[in-house]
Coordinates of C-alpha atoms and ligand atoms in Angstrom, one line a residue:
X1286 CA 89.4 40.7 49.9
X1287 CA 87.1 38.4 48.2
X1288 CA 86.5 34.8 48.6
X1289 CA 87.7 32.4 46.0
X1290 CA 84.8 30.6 43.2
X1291 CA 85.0 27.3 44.9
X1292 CA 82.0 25.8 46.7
X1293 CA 78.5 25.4 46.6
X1294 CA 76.4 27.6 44.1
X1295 CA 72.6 27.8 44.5
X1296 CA 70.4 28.2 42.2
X1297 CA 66.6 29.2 42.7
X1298 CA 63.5 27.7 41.6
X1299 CA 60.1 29.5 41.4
X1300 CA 58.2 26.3 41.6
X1301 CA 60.1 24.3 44.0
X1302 CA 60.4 27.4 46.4
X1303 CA 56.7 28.7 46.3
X1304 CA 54.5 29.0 49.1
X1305 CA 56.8 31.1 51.3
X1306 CA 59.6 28.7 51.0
X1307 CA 61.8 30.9 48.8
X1308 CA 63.7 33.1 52.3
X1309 CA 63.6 29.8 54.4
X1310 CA 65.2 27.8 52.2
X1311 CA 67.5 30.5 50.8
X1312 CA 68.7 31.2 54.4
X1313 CA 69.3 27.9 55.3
X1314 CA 71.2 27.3 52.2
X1315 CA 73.4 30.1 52.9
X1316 CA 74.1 29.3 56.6
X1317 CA 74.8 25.9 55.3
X1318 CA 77.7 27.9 53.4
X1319 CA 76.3 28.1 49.5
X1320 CA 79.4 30.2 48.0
X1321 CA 77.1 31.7 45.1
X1322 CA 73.4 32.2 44.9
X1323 CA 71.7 32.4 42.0
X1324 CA 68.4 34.2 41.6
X1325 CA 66.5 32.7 38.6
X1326 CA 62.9 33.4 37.6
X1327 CA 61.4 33.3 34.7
X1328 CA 58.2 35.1 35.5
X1329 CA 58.7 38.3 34.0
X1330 CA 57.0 39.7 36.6
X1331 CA 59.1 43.0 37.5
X1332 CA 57.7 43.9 40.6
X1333 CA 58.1 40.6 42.3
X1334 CA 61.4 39.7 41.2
X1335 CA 62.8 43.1 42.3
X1336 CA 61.3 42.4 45.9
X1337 CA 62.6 39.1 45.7
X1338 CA 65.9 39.9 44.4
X1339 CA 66.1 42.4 46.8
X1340 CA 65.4 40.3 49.5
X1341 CA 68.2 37.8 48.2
X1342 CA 70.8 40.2 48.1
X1343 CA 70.3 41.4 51.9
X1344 CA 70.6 37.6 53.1
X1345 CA 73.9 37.0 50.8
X1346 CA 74.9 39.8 52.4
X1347 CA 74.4 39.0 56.0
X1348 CA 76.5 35.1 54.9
X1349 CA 79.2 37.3 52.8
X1350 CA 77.7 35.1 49.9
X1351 CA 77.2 36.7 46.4
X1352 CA 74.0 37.0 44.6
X1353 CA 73.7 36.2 40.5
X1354 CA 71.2 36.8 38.9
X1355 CA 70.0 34.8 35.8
X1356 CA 69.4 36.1 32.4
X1357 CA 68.7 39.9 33.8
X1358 CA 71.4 42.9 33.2
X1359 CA 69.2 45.6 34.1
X1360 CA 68.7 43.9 37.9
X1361 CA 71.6 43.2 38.0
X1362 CA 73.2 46.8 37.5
X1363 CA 70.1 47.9 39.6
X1364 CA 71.7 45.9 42.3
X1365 CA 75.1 46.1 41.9
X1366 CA 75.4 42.3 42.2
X1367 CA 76.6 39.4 39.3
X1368 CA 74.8 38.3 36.2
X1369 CA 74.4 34.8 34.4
X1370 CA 73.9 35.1 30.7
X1371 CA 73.4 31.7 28.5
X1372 CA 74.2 31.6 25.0
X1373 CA 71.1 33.9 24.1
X1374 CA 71.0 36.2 26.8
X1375 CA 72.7 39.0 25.5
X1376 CA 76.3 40.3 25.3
X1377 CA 78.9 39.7 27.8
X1378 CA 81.2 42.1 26.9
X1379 CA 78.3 44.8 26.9
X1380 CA 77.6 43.5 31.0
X1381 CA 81.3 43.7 32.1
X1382 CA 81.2 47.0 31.0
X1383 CA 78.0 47.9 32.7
X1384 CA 78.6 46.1 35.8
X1385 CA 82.2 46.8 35.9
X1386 CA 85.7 44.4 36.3
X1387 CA 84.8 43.1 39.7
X1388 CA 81.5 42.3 38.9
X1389 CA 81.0 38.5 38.8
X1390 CA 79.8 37.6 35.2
X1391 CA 78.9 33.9 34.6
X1392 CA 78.7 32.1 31.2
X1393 CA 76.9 29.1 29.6
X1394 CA 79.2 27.1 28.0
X1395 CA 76.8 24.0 27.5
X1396 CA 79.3 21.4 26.7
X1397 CA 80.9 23.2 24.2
X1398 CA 84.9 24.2 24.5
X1399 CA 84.5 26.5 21.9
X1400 CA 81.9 28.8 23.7
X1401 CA 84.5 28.5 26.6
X1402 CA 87.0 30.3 24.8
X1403 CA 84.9 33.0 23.4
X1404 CA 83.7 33.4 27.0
X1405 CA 86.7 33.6 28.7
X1406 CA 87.8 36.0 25.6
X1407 CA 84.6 38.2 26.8
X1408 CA 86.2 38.5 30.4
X1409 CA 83.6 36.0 31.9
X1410 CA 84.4 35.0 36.0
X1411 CA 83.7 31.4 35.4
X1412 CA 82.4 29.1 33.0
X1413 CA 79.4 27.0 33.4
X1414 CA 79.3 23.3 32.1
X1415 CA 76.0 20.9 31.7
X1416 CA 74.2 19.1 32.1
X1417 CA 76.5 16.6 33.2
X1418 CA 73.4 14.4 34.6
X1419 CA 69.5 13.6 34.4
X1420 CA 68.1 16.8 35.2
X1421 CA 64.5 17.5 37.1
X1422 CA 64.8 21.2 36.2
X1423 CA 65.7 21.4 32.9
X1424 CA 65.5 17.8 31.3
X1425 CA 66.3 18.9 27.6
X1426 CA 69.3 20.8 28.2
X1427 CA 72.5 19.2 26.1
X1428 CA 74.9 16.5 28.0
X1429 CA 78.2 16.9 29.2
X1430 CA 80.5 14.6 30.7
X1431 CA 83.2 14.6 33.6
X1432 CA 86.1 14.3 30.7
X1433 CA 85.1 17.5 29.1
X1434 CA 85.9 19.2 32.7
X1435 CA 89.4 17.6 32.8
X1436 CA 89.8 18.9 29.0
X1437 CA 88.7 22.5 30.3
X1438 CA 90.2 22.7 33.4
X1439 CA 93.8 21.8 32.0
X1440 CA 92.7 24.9 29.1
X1441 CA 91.6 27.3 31.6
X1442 CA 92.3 29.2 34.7
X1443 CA 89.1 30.3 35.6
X1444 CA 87.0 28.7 37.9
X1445 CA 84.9 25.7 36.5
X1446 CA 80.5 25.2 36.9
X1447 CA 79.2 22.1 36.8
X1448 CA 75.9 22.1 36.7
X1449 CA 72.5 19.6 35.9
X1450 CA 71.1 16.7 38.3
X1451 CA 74.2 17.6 40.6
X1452 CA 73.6 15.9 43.8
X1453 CA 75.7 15.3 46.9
X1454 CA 75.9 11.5 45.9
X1455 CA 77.8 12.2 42.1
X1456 CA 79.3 15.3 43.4
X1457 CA 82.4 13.7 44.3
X1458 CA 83.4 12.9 40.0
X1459 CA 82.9 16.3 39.5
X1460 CA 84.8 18.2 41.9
X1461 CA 87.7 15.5 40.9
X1462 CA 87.3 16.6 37.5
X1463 CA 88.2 19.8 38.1
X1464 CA 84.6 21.8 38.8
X1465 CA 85.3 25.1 41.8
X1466 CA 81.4 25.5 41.8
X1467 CA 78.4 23.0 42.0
X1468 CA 75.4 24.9 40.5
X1469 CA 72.2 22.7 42.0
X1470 CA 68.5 23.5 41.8
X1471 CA 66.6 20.1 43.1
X1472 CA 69.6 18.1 44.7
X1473 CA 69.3 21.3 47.6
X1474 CA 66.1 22.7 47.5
X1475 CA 64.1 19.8 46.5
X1476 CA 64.1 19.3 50.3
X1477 CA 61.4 18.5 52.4
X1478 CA 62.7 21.0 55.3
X1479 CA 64.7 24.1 55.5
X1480 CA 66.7 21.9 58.3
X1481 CA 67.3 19.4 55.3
X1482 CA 68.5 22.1 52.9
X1483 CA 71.1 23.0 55.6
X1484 CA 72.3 20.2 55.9
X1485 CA 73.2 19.2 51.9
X1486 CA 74.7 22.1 51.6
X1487 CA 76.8 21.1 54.4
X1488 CA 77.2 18.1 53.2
X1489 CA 78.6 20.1 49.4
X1490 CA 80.8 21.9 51.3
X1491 CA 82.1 18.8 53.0
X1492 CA 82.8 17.2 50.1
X1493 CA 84.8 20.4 48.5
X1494 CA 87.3 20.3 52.0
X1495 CA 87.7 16.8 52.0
X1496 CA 88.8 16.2 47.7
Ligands
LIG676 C1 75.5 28.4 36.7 C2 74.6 28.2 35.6 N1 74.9 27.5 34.5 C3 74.1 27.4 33.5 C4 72.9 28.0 33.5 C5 71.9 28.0 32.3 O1 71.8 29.2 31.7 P1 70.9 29.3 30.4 O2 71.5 28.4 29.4 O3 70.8 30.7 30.0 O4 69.5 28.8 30.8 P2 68.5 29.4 31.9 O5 69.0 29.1 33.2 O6 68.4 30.9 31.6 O7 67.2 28.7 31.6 C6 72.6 28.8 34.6 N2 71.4 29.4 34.8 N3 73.4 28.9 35.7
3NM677 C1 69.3 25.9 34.7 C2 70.1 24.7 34.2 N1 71.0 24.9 33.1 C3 71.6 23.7 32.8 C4 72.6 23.5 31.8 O1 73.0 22.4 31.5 O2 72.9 24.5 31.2 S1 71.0 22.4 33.7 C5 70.0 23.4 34.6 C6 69.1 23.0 35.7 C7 69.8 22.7 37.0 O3 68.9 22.2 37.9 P1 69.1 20.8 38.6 O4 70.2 21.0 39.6 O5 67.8 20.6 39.3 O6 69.4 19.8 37.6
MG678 MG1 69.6 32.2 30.5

């Protein structure tokens, strides 16, 4: 039986998890109970995101989390782990049917209703939201606000992403708007310790028991 979309969902950073950082941190993410993990690199370097991907899907597999990986079907089917596709990342309904029904497909939805529908029409597992606040990662990406979660969770039934300059301080508004998943880059790994990375992600999962 799988676990419910609810929880902490991390997100990897090739910058902020150089220098040998990127199994330390991801390990002490996962103990710290991340629900989802995304792998996202934008290298185009084939080789080393295979290793790395690789190496990602055996820790999920030791926490019973589940690896995503960003923007790539062919890994992911290489795999046999999720995908995350943003508006011009290819089709969803060409993944699902590659990777199968219980595959966990994940959608950009920026903050646009609209692209909800269509997603959730396309069979996606949840629907990602964003940026809802100042983001380190990806400044330019479009705004979204806490309303437009309560307007999609009353629409939809499947779990809810929220995602940009999530932190554990302005967690809280989200998760009472309605988000299952936090999707952070820097307010988790932008930690000066794996010890530190542990313990947000304790901290996010806290805050998910306790609203
Ligand atoms: C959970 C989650 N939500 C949104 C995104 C952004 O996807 P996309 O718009 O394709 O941008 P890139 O991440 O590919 O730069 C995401 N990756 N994960
Ligand atoms: C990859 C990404 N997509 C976003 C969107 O709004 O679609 S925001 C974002 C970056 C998330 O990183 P951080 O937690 O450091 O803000
Ligand atoms: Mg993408």
């Amino acid at each position: 039986m799988s676990q419910p979309l609810r929880g902490l969902y991390a997100i990897t950073d090739s910058q902020l998890l150089a220098d040998g950082k990127l199994l330390p941190y991801v390990d002490a993410a996962l103990a710290g109970g991340a629900r989802l993990l995304q792998y996202r690199d934008k290298s185009g370097d084939a080789g080393k995101r295979h290793t790395e991907a690789s190496e990602l899907a055996r820790l999920c597999r030791y926490y019973g989390a589940d690896l995503i990986i960003n923007d790539d079907l062919a890994l992911a089917a290489e795999l046999g782990v999720g995908l995350h596709l943003g508006r011009d990342d290819g089709s969803l309904r060409e993944a699902r049917q590659e990777l199968g029904r219980d595959a966990i497909i994940g959608a950009t939805c920026h903050a646009s209703l609209a692209f909800a529908e269509q997603a959730a029409a396309e069979q996606a597992s949840y629907l990602a939201f964003g940026r809802f606040f100042q983001s380190v990662t990806k400044p330019g990406a479009p705004a979204a606000t806490p309303v437009l979660l309560e307007t999609a969770n009353r629409r939809f039934t499947l779990p809810l992403v929220a995602i940009g300059g999530v932190s554990t301080h302005n967690a809280p508004q989200l998760i009472s708007a309605g988000a299952s998943l936090l999707a952070v880059v820097h307010g988790l790994f932008g930690a000066n310790s794996a010890e530190e990375v542990e313990r947000r992600a304790r901290h996010f999962n806290e805050l998910f028991l306790s609203l």
